């Protein structure tokens, strides 16, 4: 009887630990040098590697793979054996601000927007000129380019899906009170429960990047 009781207790503890480890998003730490792949499969191509004990953001789990974000390299999938899961954003002091209960969500949106901004800045010989976060409108990054470039978001974030493009002809006055006409383009992409908008116009070489959670 005692052995049976101990067995059920051990099973209960294991289930509790498993449930705790499935709280996402959370931090993860690489176990050795690990491959990060384009999709959750060992047959998928490797997009980059993470180093031993490197800290990453773990967004979710699919089968035997975690979907992670690595600083300055972007998103990808790595096998569950490659990571030791840590605290959730809500548990960590760096993301627990009494004045901002959405700081964890802000970090997720920032981690999606930043690789896009960096890719456009590098390709267009430009620079990031503005960043902003709002609980209602999401995360915004402006990139001022020296040349116009076009990059599919799926090339930057594997798994991103293109939805549509909206084109609008706008007529208004400039700072010299002169009427002007230009074309505004908004490109809509979906990314694992998040919406990405890229906005540019024919009268400017600045691209505006907006990321928010899908409604």
PDB file of C-alpha atoms in Angstrom, residues 33-38 45-51 54 56 68-78 156 158:
ATOM      1  CA  UNK A  33      25.906  24.480 -28.305  1.00  0.00           C
ATOM      2  CA  UNK A  34      22.463  24.073 -29.907  1.00  0.00           C
ATOM      3  CA  UNK A  35      20.982  24.250 -33.392  1.00  0.00           C
ATOM      4  CA  UNK A  36      18.006  26.514 -34.029  1.00  0.00           C
ATOM      5  CA  UNK A  37      15.906  25.499 -37.034  1.00  0.00           C
ATOM      6  CA  UNK A  38      13.444  27.139 -39.411  1.00  0.00           C
ATOM      7  CA  UNK A  45      17.335  23.811 -42.132  1.00  0.00           C
ATOM      8  CA  UNK A  46      19.457  25.395 -39.388  1.00  0.00           C
ATOM      9  CA  UNK A  47      19.087  29.195 -39.242  1.00  0.00           C
ATOM     10  CA  UNK A  48      21.561  29.883 -36.409  1.00  0.00           C
ATOM     11  CA  UNK A  49      23.111  28.421 -33.244  1.00  0.00           C
ATOM     12  CA  UNK A  50      22.970  29.354 -29.569  1.00  0.00           C
ATOM     13  CA  UNK A  51      25.857  28.968 -27.152  1.00  0.00           C
ATOM     14  CA  UNK A  54      22.875  31.443 -23.450  1.00  0.00           C
ATOM     15  CA  UNK A  56      16.685  32.976 -24.768  1.00  0.00           C
ATOM     16  CA  UNK A  68      12.561  30.705 -29.143  1.00  0.00           C
ATOM     17  CA  UNK A  69      13.924  34.194 -29.636  1.00  0.00           C
ATOM     18  CA  UNK A  70      17.693  34.775 -29.451  1.00  0.00           C
ATOM     19  CA  UNK A  71      18.963  38.333 -29.147  1.00  0.00           C
ATOM     20  CA  UNK A  72      20.224  39.854 -32.419  1.00  0.00           C
ATOM     21  CA  UNK A  73      19.474  36.673 -34.388  1.00  0.00           C
ATOM     22  CA  UNK A  74      15.715  36.314 -34.312  1.00  0.00           C
ATOM     23  CA  UNK A  75      13.265  33.426 -33.971  1.00  0.00           C
ATOM     24  CA  UNK A  76      13.495  29.703 -34.577  1.00  0.00           C
ATOM     25  CA  UNK A  77      12.834  26.198 -33.239  1.00  0.00           C
ATOM     26  CA  UNK A  78      15.131  24.112 -31.049  1.00  0.00           C
ATOM     27  CA  UNK A 156      13.141  37.512 -41.391  1.00  0.00           C
ATOM     28  CA  UNK A 158      10.094  32.045 -40.588  1.00  0.00           C
TER      29      UNK A 158
END
